[in-house]
């Protein structure tokens, strides 16, 4: 379950995942509902991480002296 923690699952999420489902619903239905919700959250986090990686990659190749100079270049030419 270490990987679950490392990817943003709380201890409470993990506890529910393992033992805390309402016993009136079949396990497969409970698992599917939670898995779909968590997968959606992870996909959103993945998009955010990829966006930040792109920003950092662009910044690593930037030769501007200020952020204002960089933003102006991006606005005028589409890239720095």
PDB file of N, CA, C and O in Angstrom:
ATOM      1  N   UNK A   1       0.805  -1.193   0.000  1.00  0.00           N
ATOM      2  CA  UNK A   1       0.000   0.000   0.000  1.00  0.00           C
ATOM      3  C   UNK A   1       0.854   1.266   0.000  1.00  0.00           C
ATOM      4  O   UNK A   1       0.331   2.353  -0.046  1.00  0.00           O
ATOM      5  N   UNK A   2       2.166   1.089   0.039  1.00  0.00           N
ATOM      6  CA  UNK A   2       3.075   2.236   0.021  1.00  0.00           C
ATOM      7  C   UNK A   2       2.876   3.067  -1.243  1.00  0.00           C
ATOM      8  O   UNK A   2       2.859   4.294  -1.193  1.00  0.00           O
ATOM      9  N   UNK A   3       2.695   2.402  -2.379  1.00  0.00           N
ATOM     10  CA  UNK A   3       2.505   3.137  -3.625  1.00  0.00           C
ATOM     11  C   UNK A   3       1.209   3.950  -3.602  1.00  0.00           C
ATOM     12  O   UNK A   3       1.140   5.034  -4.158  1.00  0.00           O
ATOM     13  N   UNK A   4       0.193   3.449  -2.927  1.00  0.00           N
ATOM     14  CA  UNK A   4      -1.059   4.196  -2.793  1.00  0.00           C
ATOM     15  C   UNK A   4      -0.804   5.500  -2.039  1.00  0.00           C
ATOM     16  O   UNK A   4      -1.272   6.565  -2.442  1.00  0.00           O
ATOM     17  N   UNK A   5      -0.041   5.430  -0.951  1.00  0.00           N
ATOM     18  CA  UNK A   5       0.297   6.641  -0.195  1.00  0.00           C
ATOM     19  C   UNK A   5       1.121   7.596  -1.048  1.00  0.00           C
ATOM     20  O   UNK A   5       0.879   8.799  -1.029  1.00  0.00           O
ATOM     21  N   UNK A   6       2.078   7.075  -1.773  1.00  0.00           N
ATOM     22  CA  UNK A   6       2.957   7.914  -2.578  1.00  0.00           C
ATOM     23  C   UNK A   6       2.220   8.616  -3.714  1.00  0.00           C
ATOM     24  O   UNK A   6       2.671   9.643  -4.196  1.00  0.00           O
ATOM     25  N   UNK A   7       1.095   8.081  -4.122  1.00  0.00           N
ATOM     26  CA  UNK A   7       0.336   8.690  -5.215  1.00  0.00           C
ATOM     27  C   UNK A   7      -0.869   9.491  -4.729  1.00  0.00           C
ATOM     28  O   UNK A   7      -1.720   9.863  -5.520  1.00  0.00           O
ATOM     29  N   UNK A   8      -0.929   9.751  -3.424  1.00  0.00           N
ATOM     30  CA  UNK A   8      -1.944  10.669  -2.922  1.00  0.00           C
ATOM     31  C   UNK A   8      -3.102  10.056  -2.171  1.00  0.00           C
ATOM     32  O   UNK A   8      -4.017  10.763  -1.762  1.00  0.00           O
ATOM     33  N   UNK A   9      -3.101   8.747  -1.955  1.00  0.00           N
ATOM     34  CA  UNK A   9      -4.165   8.140  -1.165  1.00  0.00           C
ATOM     35  C   UNK A   9      -3.868   8.397   0.311  1.00  0.00           C
ATOM     36  O   UNK A   9      -2.745   8.186   0.767  1.00  0.00           O
ATOM     37  N   UNK A  10      -4.858   8.845   1.038  1.00  0.00           N
ATOM     38  CA  UNK A  10      -4.680   9.063   2.471  1.00  0.00           C
ATOM     39  C   UNK A  10      -4.773   7.723   3.204  1.00  0.00           C
ATOM     40  O   UNK A  10      -5.247   6.727   2.646  1.00  0.00           O
ATOM     41  N   UNK A  11      -4.337   7.712   4.446  1.00  0.00           N
ATOM     42  CA  UNK A  11      -4.462   6.512   5.280  1.00  0.00           C
ATOM     43  C   UNK A  11      -5.936   6.126   5.390  1.00  0.00           C
ATOM     44  O   UNK A  11      -6.293   4.952   5.323  1.00  0.00           O
ATOM     45  N   UNK A  12      -6.791   7.136   5.511  1.00  0.00           N
ATOM     46  CA  UNK A  12      -8.237   6.880   5.595  1.00  0.00           C
ATOM     47  C   UNK A  12      -8.747   6.227   4.307  1.00  0.00           C
ATOM     48  O   UNK A  12      -9.534   5.281   4.354  1.00  0.00           O
ATOM     49  N   UNK A  13      -8.289   6.726   3.141  1.00  0.00           N
ATOM     50  CA  UNK A  13      -8.685   6.115   1.868  1.00  0.00           C
ATOM     51  C   UNK A  13      -8.295   4.649   1.827  1.00  0.00           C
ATOM     52  O   UNK A  13      -9.086   3.790   1.431  1.00  0.00           O
ATOM     53  N   UNK A  14      -7.085   4.370   2.245  1.00  0.00           N
ATOM     54  CA  UNK A  14      -6.572   3.001   2.211  1.00  0.00           C
ATOM     55  C   UNK A  14      -7.351   2.101   3.168  1.00  0.00           C
ATOM     56  O   UNK A  14      -7.697   0.968   2.826  1.00  0.00           O
ATOM     57  N   UNK A  15      -7.654   2.628   4.342  1.00  0.00           N
ATOM     58  CA  UNK A  15      -8.425   1.844   5.320  1.00  0.00           C
ATOM     59  C   UNK A  15      -9.810   1.513   4.771  1.00  0.00           C
ATOM     60  O   UNK A  15     -10.283   0.375   4.885  1.00  0.00           O
ATOM     61  N   UNK A  16     -10.446   2.484   4.145  1.00  0.00           N
ATOM     62  CA  UNK A  16     -11.761   2.234   3.545  1.00  0.00           C
ATOM     63  C   UNK A  16     -11.631   1.222   2.422  1.00  0.00           C
ATOM     64  O   UNK A  16     -12.432   0.303   2.282  1.00  0.00           O
ATOM     65  N   UNK A  17     -10.608   1.388   1.626  1.00  0.00           N
ATOM     66  CA  UNK A  17     -10.337   0.512   0.504  1.00  0.00           C
ATOM     67  C   UNK A  17     -10.206  -0.939   0.956  1.00  0.00           C
ATOM     68  O   UNK A  17     -10.722  -1.861   0.337  1.00  0.00           O
ATOM     69  N   UNK A  18      -9.553  -1.139   2.080  1.00  0.00           N
ATOM     70  CA  UNK A  18      -9.298  -2.500   2.560  1.00  0.00           C
ATOM     71  C   UNK A  18     -10.438  -3.080   3.388  1.00  0.00           C
ATOM     72  O   UNK A  18     -10.752  -4.256   3.266  1.00  0.00           O
ATOM     73  N   UNK A  19     -11.024  -2.254   4.263  1.00  0.00           N
ATOM     74  CA  UNK A  19     -11.977  -2.828   5.221  1.00  0.00           C
ATOM     75  C   UNK A  19     -13.248  -2.017   5.437  1.00  0.00           C
ATOM     76  O   UNK A  19     -14.151  -2.492   6.091  1.00  0.00           O
ATOM     77  N   UNK A  20     -13.331  -0.818   4.921  1.00  0.00           N
ATOM     78  CA  UNK A  20     -14.391   0.071   5.357  1.00  0.00           C
ATOM     79  C   UNK A  20     -15.590   0.218   4.463  1.00  0.00           C
ATOM     80  O   UNK A  20     -16.338   1.175   4.588  1.00  0.00           O
ATOM     81  N   UNK A  21     -15.813  -0.699   3.553  1.00  0.00           N
ATOM     82  CA  UNK A  21     -16.977  -0.607   2.684  1.00  0.00           C
ATOM     83  C   UNK A  21     -18.248  -0.998   3.425  1.00  0.00           C
ATOM     84  O   UNK A  21     -18.223  -1.804   4.342  1.00  0.00           O
ATOM     85  N   UNK A  22     -19.355  -0.442   2.983  1.00  0.00           N
ATOM     86  CA  UNK A  22     -20.663  -0.831   3.499  1.00  0.00           C
ATOM     87  C   UNK A  22     -20.910  -2.279   3.064  1.00  0.00           C
ATOM     88  O   UNK A  22     -20.851  -2.605   1.879  1.00  0.00           O
ATOM     89  N   UNK A  23     -21.165  -3.135   4.006  1.00  0.00           N
ATOM     90  CA  UNK A  23     -21.291  -4.569   3.713  1.00  0.00           C
ATOM     91  C   UNK A  23     -22.599  -4.936   3.010  1.00  0.00           C
ATOM     92  O   UNK A  23     -22.774  -6.078   2.617  1.00  0.00           O
ATOM     93  N   UNK A  24     -23.493  -3.978   2.845  1.00  0.00           N
ATOM     94  CA  UNK A  24     -24.743  -4.282   2.143  1.00  0.00           C
ATOM     95  C   UNK A  24     -24.544  -4.376   0.635  1.00  0.00           C
ATOM     96  O   UNK A  24     -25.360  -4.952  -0.063  1.00  0.00           O
ATOM     97  N   UNK A  25     -23.460  -3.765   0.126  1.00  0.00           N
ATOM     98  CA  UNK A  25     -23.167  -3.815  -1.308  1.00  0.00           C
ATOM     99  C   UNK A  25     -22.129  -4.894  -1.587  1.00  0.00           C
ATOM    100  O   UNK A  25     -21.209  -5.082  -0.796  1.00  0.00           O
ATOM    101  N   UNK A  26     -22.249  -5.574  -2.697  1.00  0.00           N
ATOM    102  CA  UNK A  26     -21.236  -6.581  -3.052  1.00  0.00           C
ATOM    103  C   UNK A  26     -19.859  -5.925  -3.179  1.00  0.00           C
ATOM    104  O   UNK A  26     -19.740  -4.783  -3.614  1.00  0.00           O
ATOM    105  N   UNK A  27     -18.824  -6.653  -2.820  1.00  0.00           N
ATOM    106  CA  UNK A  27     -17.462  -6.138  -2.857  1.00  0.00           C
ATOM    107  C   UNK A  27     -17.087  -5.616  -4.239  1.00  0.00           C
ATOM    108  O   UNK A  27     -16.488  -4.551  -4.364  1.00  0.00           O
ATOM    109  N   UNK A  28     -17.458  -6.334  -5.293  1.00  0.00           N
ATOM    110  CA  UNK A  28     -17.085  -5.911  -6.641  1.00  0.00           C
ATOM    111  C   UNK A  28     -17.669  -4.538  -6.984  1.00  0.00           C
ATOM    112  O   UNK A  28     -17.014  -3.723  -7.616  1.00  0.00           O
ATOM    113  N   UNK A  29     -18.898  -4.275  -6.566  1.00  0.00           N
ATOM    114  CA  UNK A  29     -19.524  -2.969  -6.810  1.00  0.00           C
ATOM    115  C   UNK A  29     -18.832  -1.874  -5.999  1.00  0.00           C
ATOM    116  O   UNK A  29     -18.605  -0.778  -6.499  1.00  0.00           O
ATOM    117  N   UNK A  30     -18.515  -2.174  -4.752  1.00  0.00           N
ATOM    118  CA  UNK A  30     -17.837  -1.202  -3.893  1.00  0.00           C
ATOM    119  C   UNK A  30     -16.473  -0.871  -4.468  1.00  0.00           C
ATOM    120  O   UNK A  30     -16.078   0.293  -4.535  1.00  0.00           O
ATOM    121  N   UNK A  31     -15.750  -1.911  -4.846  1.00  0.00           N
ATOM    122  CA  UNK A  31     -14.406  -1.725  -5.408  1.00  0.00           C
ATOM    123  C   UNK A  31     -14.479  -0.901  -6.695  1.00  0.00           C
ATOM    124  O   UNK A  31     -13.707   0.026  -6.900  1.00  0.00           O
ATOM    125  N   UNK A  32     -15.407  -1.229  -7.577  1.00  0.00           N
ATOM    126  CA  UNK A  32     -15.521  -0.529  -8.857  1.00  0.00           C
ATOM    127  C   UNK A  32     -15.813   0.956  -8.647  1.00  0.00           C
ATOM    128  O   UNK A  32     -15.197   1.814  -9.287  1.00  0.00           O
ATOM    129  N   UNK A  33     -16.716   1.267  -7.754  1.00  0.00           N
ATOM    130  CA  UNK A  33     -17.081   2.657  -7.492  1.00  0.00           C
ATOM    131  C   UNK A  33     -15.868   3.444  -6.979  1.00  0.00           C
ATOM    132  O   UNK A  33     -15.564   4.521  -7.468  1.00  0.00           O
ATOM    133  N   UNK A  34     -15.177   2.903  -6.014  1.00  0.00           N
ATOM    134  CA  UNK A  34     -14.029   3.605  -5.455  1.00  0.00           C
ATOM    135  C   UNK A  34     -12.899   3.695  -6.476  1.00  0.00           C
ATOM    136  O   UNK A  34     -12.255   4.738  -6.606  1.00  0.00           O
ATOM    137  N   UNK A  35     -12.653   2.623  -7.203  1.00  0.00           N
ATOM    138  CA  UNK A  35     -11.574   2.611  -8.184  1.00  0.00           C
ATOM    139  C   UNK A  35     -11.813   3.651  -9.281  1.00  0.00           C
ATOM    140  O   UNK A  35     -10.884   4.357  -9.687  1.00  0.00           O
ATOM    141  N   UNK A  36     -13.040   3.765  -9.746  1.00  0.00           N
ATOM    142  CA  UNK A  36     -13.357   4.766 -10.774  1.00  0.00           C
ATOM    143  C   UNK A  36     -13.120   6.179 -10.255  1.00  0.00           C
ATOM    144  O   UNK A  36     -12.568   7.030 -10.962  1.00  0.00           O
ATOM    145  N   UNK A  37     -13.545   6.437  -9.036  1.00  0.00           N
ATOM    146  CA  UNK A  37     -13.366   7.765  -8.444  1.00  0.00           C
ATOM    147  C   UNK A  37     -11.875   8.091  -8.286  1.00  0.00           C
ATOM    148  O   UNK A  37     -11.422   9.163  -8.661  1.00  0.00           O
ATOM    149  N   UNK A  38     -11.124   7.169  -7.723  1.00  0.00           N
ATOM    150  CA  UNK A  38      -9.699   7.409  -7.503  1.00  0.00           C
ATOM    151  C   UNK A  38      -8.952   7.524  -8.829  1.00  0.00           C
ATOM    152  O   UNK A  38      -8.042   8.335  -8.971  1.00  0.00           O
ATOM    153  N   UNK A  39      -9.331   6.722  -9.809  1.00  0.00           N
ATOM    154  CA  UNK A  39      -8.677   6.784 -11.115  1.00  0.00           C
ATOM    155  C   UNK A  39      -8.879   8.151 -11.748  1.00  0.00           C
ATOM    156  O   UNK A  39      -7.959   8.737 -12.315  1.00  0.00           O
ATOM    157  N   UNK A  40     -10.075   8.667 -11.640  1.00  0.00           N
ATOM    158  CA  UNK A  40     -10.383   9.998 -12.169  1.00  0.00           C
ATOM    159  C   UNK A  40      -9.520  11.064 -11.478  1.00  0.00           C
ATOM    160  O   UNK A  40      -8.977  11.959 -12.132  1.00  0.00           O
ATOM    161  N   UNK A  41      -9.393  10.962 -10.170  1.00  0.00           N
ATOM    162  CA  UNK A  41      -8.570  11.912  -9.423  1.00  0.00           C
ATOM    163  C   UNK A  41      -7.105  11.820  -9.841  1.00  0.00           C
ATOM    164  O   UNK A  41      -6.432  12.839  -9.996  1.00  0.00           O
ATOM    165  N   UNK A  42      -6.614  10.609 -10.035  1.00  0.00           N
ATOM    166  CA  UNK A  42      -5.221  10.424 -10.453  1.00  0.00           C
ATOM    167  C   UNK A  42      -4.983  10.937 -11.869  1.00  0.00           C
ATOM    168  O   UNK A  42      -3.925  11.509 -12.159  1.00  0.00           O
ATOM    169  N   UNK A  43      -5.957  10.764 -12.762  1.00  0.00           N
ATOM    170  CA  UNK A  43      -5.825  11.290 -14.122  1.00  0.00           C
ATOM    171  C   UNK A  43      -5.708  12.816 -14.096  1.00  0.00           C
ATOM    172  O   UNK A  43      -4.915  13.395 -14.828  1.00  0.00           O
ATOM    173  N   UNK A  44      -6.501  13.458 -13.250  1.00  0.00           N
ATOM    174  CA  UNK A  44      -6.435  14.917 -13.122  1.00  0.00           C
ATOM    175  C   UNK A  44      -5.073  15.340 -12.576  1.00  0.00           C
ATOM    176  O   UNK A  44      -4.460  16.287 -13.062  1.00  0.00           O
ATOM    177  N   UNK A  45      -4.602  14.637 -11.576  1.00  0.00           N
ATOM    178  CA  UNK A  45      -3.284  14.935 -11.005  1.00  0.00           C
ATOM    179  C   UNK A  45      -2.191  14.736 -12.059  1.00  0.00           C
ATOM    180  O   UNK A  45      -1.243  15.503 -12.140  1.00  0.00           O
ATOM    181  N   UNK A  46      -2.334  13.701 -12.872  1.00  0.00           N
ATOM    182  CA  UNK A  46      -1.379  13.416 -13.944  1.00  0.00           C
ATOM    183  C   UNK A  46      -1.325  14.585 -14.932  1.00  0.00           C
ATOM    184  O   UNK A  46      -0.243  15.003 -15.352  1.00  0.00           O
ATOM    185  N   UNK A  47      -2.475  15.128 -15.300  1.00  0.00           N
ATOM    186  CA  UNK A  47      -2.523  16.285 -16.206  1.00  0.00           C
ATOM    187  C   UNK A  47      -1.793  17.473 -15.593  1.00  0.00           C
ATOM    188  O   UNK A  47      -1.040  18.166 -16.275  1.00  0.00           O
ATOM    189  N   UNK A  48      -2.037  17.713 -14.306  1.00  0.00           N
ATOM    190  CA  UNK A  48      -1.379  18.819 -13.626  1.00  0.00           C
ATOM    191  C   UNK A  48       0.134  18.623 -13.586  1.00  0.00           C
ATOM    192  O   UNK A  48       0.901  19.565 -13.819  1.00  0.00           O
ATOM    193  N   UNK A  49       0.572  17.412 -13.288  1.00  0.00           N
ATOM    194  CA  UNK A  49       2.008  17.115 -13.254  1.00  0.00           C
ATOM    195  C   UNK A  49       2.642  17.294 -14.631  1.00  0.00           C
ATOM    196  O   UNK A  49       3.723  17.877 -14.749  1.00  0.00           O
ATOM    197  N   UNK A  50       1.979  16.810 -15.660  1.00  0.00           N
ATOM    198  CA  UNK A  50       2.512  16.969 -17.010  1.00  0.00           C
ATOM    199  C   UNK A  50       2.617  18.434 -17.409  1.00  0.00           C
ATOM    200  O   UNK A  50       3.596  18.836 -18.049  1.00  0.00           O
ATOM    201  N   UNK A  51       1.644  19.239 -17.022  1.00  0.00           N
ATOM    202  CA  UNK A  51       1.697  20.679 -17.303  1.00  0.00           C
ATOM    203  C   UNK A  51       2.879  21.323 -16.598  1.00  0.00           C
ATOM    204  O   UNK A  51       3.604  22.131 -17.188  1.00  0.00           O
ATOM    205  N   UNK A  52       3.096  20.959 -15.357  1.00  0.00           N
ATOM    206  CA  UNK A  52       4.213  21.532 -14.605  1.00  0.00           C
ATOM    207  C   UNK A  52       5.549  21.081 -15.186  1.00  0.00           C
ATOM    208  O   UNK A  52       6.490  21.873 -15.272  1.00  0.00           O
ATOM    209  N   UNK A  53       5.643  19.849 -15.617  1.00  0.00           N
ATOM    210  CA  UNK A  53       6.866  19.350 -16.254  1.00  0.00           C
ATOM    211  C   UNK A  53       7.158  20.150 -17.523  1.00  0.00           C
ATOM    212  O   UNK A  53       8.308  20.540 -17.772  1.00  0.00           O
ATOM    213  N   UNK A  54       6.142  20.437 -18.316  1.00  0.00           N
ATOM    214  CA  UNK A  54       6.328  21.230 -19.530  1.00  0.00           C
ATOM    215  C   UNK A  54       6.824  22.635 -19.189  1.00  0.00           C
ATOM    216  O   UNK A  54       7.717  23.161 -19.862  1.00  0.00           O
ATOM    217  N   UNK A  55       6.258  23.231 -18.168  1.00  0.00           N
ATOM    218  CA  UNK A  55       6.690  24.569 -17.743  1.00  0.00           C
ATOM    219  C   UNK A  55       8.157  24.541 -17.328  1.00  0.00           C
ATOM    220  O   UNK A  55       8.950  25.396 -17.729  1.00  0.00           O
ATOM    221  N   UNK A  56       8.518  23.543 -16.553  1.00  0.00           N
ATOM    222  CA  UNK A  56       9.913  23.431 -16.107  1.00  0.00           C
ATOM    223  C   UNK A  56      10.853  23.178 -17.286  1.00  0.00           C
ATOM    224  O   UNK A  56      11.942  23.765 -17.351  1.00  0.00           O
ATOM    225  N   UNK A  57      10.452  22.328 -18.206  1.00  0.00           N
ATOM    226  CA  UNK A  57      11.276  22.052 -19.379  1.00  0.00           C
ATOM    227  C   UNK A  57      11.502  23.318 -20.196  1.00  0.00           C
ATOM    228  O   UNK A  57      12.616  23.589 -20.646  1.00  0.00           O
ATOM    229  N   UNK A  58      10.444  24.089 -20.395  1.00  0.00           N
ATOM    230  CA  UNK A  58      10.581  25.352 -21.123  1.00  0.00           C
ATOM    231  C   UNK A  58      11.501  26.307 -20.378  1.00  0.00           C
ATOM    232  O   UNK A  58      12.316  26.997 -20.973  1.00  0.00           O
ATOM    233  N   UNK A  59      11.349  26.340 -19.073  1.00  0.00           N
ATOM    234  CA  UNK A  59      12.187  27.220 -18.261  1.00  0.00           C
ATOM    235  C   UNK A  59      13.657  26.851 -18.320  1.00  0.00           C
ATOM    236  O   UNK A  59      14.529  27.714 -18.296  1.00  0.00           O
ATOM    237  N   UNK A  60      13.940  25.563 -18.438  1.00  0.00           N
ATOM    238  CA  UNK A  60      15.326  25.116 -18.511  1.00  0.00           C
ATOM    239  C   UNK A  60      16.011  25.572 -19.796  1.00  0.00           C
ATOM    240  O   UNK A  60      17.223  25.744 -19.831  1.00  0.00           O
ATOM    241  N   UNK A  61      15.228  25.781 -20.841  1.00  0.00           N
ATOM    242  CA  UNK A  61      15.814  26.220 -22.105  1.00  0.00           C
ATOM    243  C   UNK A  61      15.703  27.731 -22.304  1.00  0.00           C
ATOM    244  O   UNK A  61      16.207  28.267 -23.283  1.00  0.00           O
ATOM    245  N   UNK A  62      15.080  28.420 -21.378  1.00  0.00           N
ATOM    246  CA  UNK A  62      14.877  29.867 -21.472  1.00  0.00           C
ATOM    247  C   UNK A  62      16.183  30.611 -21.179  1.00  0.00           C
ATOM    248  O   UNK A  62      16.896  30.294 -20.238  1.00  0.00           O
ATOM    249  N   UNK A  63      16.471  31.606 -22.003  1.00  0.00           N
ATOM    250  CA  UNK A  63      17.667  32.434 -21.808  1.00  0.00           C
ATOM    251  C   UNK A  63      17.309  33.870 -21.429  1.00  0.00           C
ATOM    252  O   UNK A  63      18.164  34.743 -21.416  1.00  0.00           O
ATOM    253  N   UNK A  64      16.041  34.108 -21.118  1.00  0.00           N
ATOM    254  CA  UNK A  64      15.591  35.449 -20.742  1.00  0.00           C
ATOM    255  C   UNK A  64      16.181  35.840 -19.390  1.00  0.00           C
ATOM    256  O   UNK A  64      16.471  34.987 -18.557  1.00  0.00           O
ATOM    257  N   UNK A  65      16.308  37.142 -19.186  1.00  0.00           N
ATOM    258  CA  UNK A  65      16.851  37.644 -17.923  1.00  0.00           C
ATOM    259  C   UNK A  65      15.769  37.870 -16.878  1.00  0.00           C
ATOM    260  O   UNK A  65      16.062  37.878 -15.687  1.00  0.00           O
ATOM    261  N   UNK A  66      14.514  38.039 -17.320  1.00  0.00           N
ATOM    262  CA  UNK A  66      13.409  38.251 -16.382  1.00  0.00           C
ATOM    263  C   UNK A  66      12.182  37.478 -16.845  1.00  0.00           C
ATOM    264  O   UNK A  66      12.062  37.130 -18.033  1.00  0.00           O
ATOM    265  N   UNK A  67      11.279  37.264 -15.927  1.00  0.00           N
ATOM    266  CA  UNK A  67      10.007  36.608 -16.277  1.00  0.00           C
ATOM    267  C   UNK A  67       9.205  37.482 -17.228  1.00  0.00           C
ATOM    268  O   UNK A  67       8.550  36.978 -18.137  1.00  0.00           O
ATOM    269  N   UNK A  68       9.263  38.800 -17.035  1.00  0.00           N
ATOM    270  CA  UNK A  68       8.529  39.726 -17.911  1.00  0.00           C
ATOM    271  C   UNK A  68       9.008  39.591 -19.353  1.00  0.00           C
ATOM    272  O   UNK A  68       8.201  39.576 -20.289  1.00  0.00           O
ATOM    273  N   UNK A  69      10.316  39.495 -19.536  1.00  0.00           N
ATOM    274  CA  UNK A  69      10.876  39.329 -20.879  1.00  0.00           C
ATOM    275  C   UNK A  69      10.387  38.023 -21.492  1.00  0.00           C
ATOM    276  O   UNK A  69       9.990  37.973 -22.665  1.00  0.00           O
ATOM    277  N   UNK A  70      10.397  36.977 -20.714  1.00  0.00           N
ATOM    278  CA  UNK A  70       9.952  35.671 -21.179  1.00  0.00           C
ATOM    279  C   UNK A  70       8.470  35.714 -21.572  1.00  0.00           C
ATOM    280  O   UNK A  70       8.090  35.239 -22.643  1.00  0.00           O
ATOM    281  N   UNK A  71       7.635  36.280 -20.709  1.00  0.00           N
ATOM    282  CA  UNK A  71       6.202  36.363 -20.996  1.00  0.00           C
ATOM    283  C   UNK A  71       5.937  37.175 -22.251  1.00  0.00           C
ATOM    284  O   UNK A  71       5.074  36.823 -23.063  1.00  0.00           O
ATOM    285  N   UNK A  72       6.684  38.250 -22.434  1.00  0.00           N
ATOM    286  CA  UNK A  72       6.513  39.081 -23.626  1.00  0.00           C
ATOM    287  C   UNK A  72       6.847  38.288 -24.896  1.00  0.00           C
ATOM    288  O   UNK A  72       6.118  38.344 -25.880  1.00  0.00           O
ATOM    289  N   UNK A  73       7.923  37.534 -24.852  1.00  0.00           N
ATOM    290  CA  UNK A  73       8.296  36.697 -25.996  1.00  0.00           C
ATOM    291  C   UNK A  73       7.233  35.663 -26.298  1.00  0.00           C
ATOM    292  O   UNK A  73       6.881  35.416 -27.460  1.00  0.00           O
ATOM    293  N   UNK A  74       6.716  35.046 -25.245  1.00  0.00           N
ATOM    294  CA  UNK A  74       5.674  34.025 -25.425  1.00  0.00           C
ATOM    295  C   UNK A  74       4.432  34.642 -26.037  1.00  0.00           C
ATOM    296  O   UNK A  74       3.828  34.075 -26.965  1.00  0.00           O
ATOM    297  N   UNK A  75       4.028  35.820 -25.561  1.00  0.00           N
ATOM    298  CA  UNK A  75       2.859  36.498 -26.087  1.00  0.00           C
ATOM    299  C   UNK A  75       3.041  36.911 -27.550  1.00  0.00           C
ATOM    300  O   UNK A  75       2.120  36.837 -28.359  1.00  0.00           O
ATOM    301  N   UNK A  76       4.244  37.348 -27.904  1.00  0.00           N
ATOM    302  CA  UNK A  76       4.509  37.835 -29.248  1.00  0.00           C
ATOM    303  C   UNK A  76       4.807  36.742 -30.269  1.00  0.00           C
ATOM    304  O   UNK A  76       4.420  36.834 -31.433  1.00  0.00           O
ATOM    305  N   UNK A  77       5.497  35.698 -29.831  1.00  0.00           N
ATOM    306  CA  UNK A  77       5.940  34.677 -30.777  1.00  0.00           C
ATOM    307  C   UNK A  77       5.378  33.290 -30.491  1.00  0.00           C
ATOM    308  O   UNK A  77       5.553  32.380 -31.291  1.00  0.00           O
ATOM    309  N   UNK A  78       4.808  33.111 -29.327  1.00  0.00           N
ATOM    310  CA  UNK A  78       4.271  31.808 -28.968  1.00  0.00           C
ATOM    311  C   UNK A  78       5.283  30.916 -28.236  1.00  0.00           C
ATOM    312  O   UNK A  78       4.942  29.838 -27.788  1.00  0.00           O
ATOM    313  N   UNK A  79       6.520  31.373 -28.170  1.00  0.00           N
ATOM    314  CA  UNK A  79       7.527  30.607 -27.424  1.00  0.00           C
ATOM    315  C   UNK A  79       8.613  31.548 -26.936  1.00  0.00           C
ATOM    316  O   UNK A  79       8.739  32.682 -27.386  1.00  0.00           O
ATOM    317  N   UNK A  80       9.388  31.049 -26.050  1.00  0.00           N
ATOM    318  CA  UNK A  80      10.463  31.850 -25.477  1.00  0.00           C
ATOM    319  C   UNK A  80      11.754  31.546 -26.194  1.00  0.00           C
ATOM    320  O   UNK A  80      12.062  30.456 -26.532  1.00  0.00           O
TER     321      UNK A  80
END
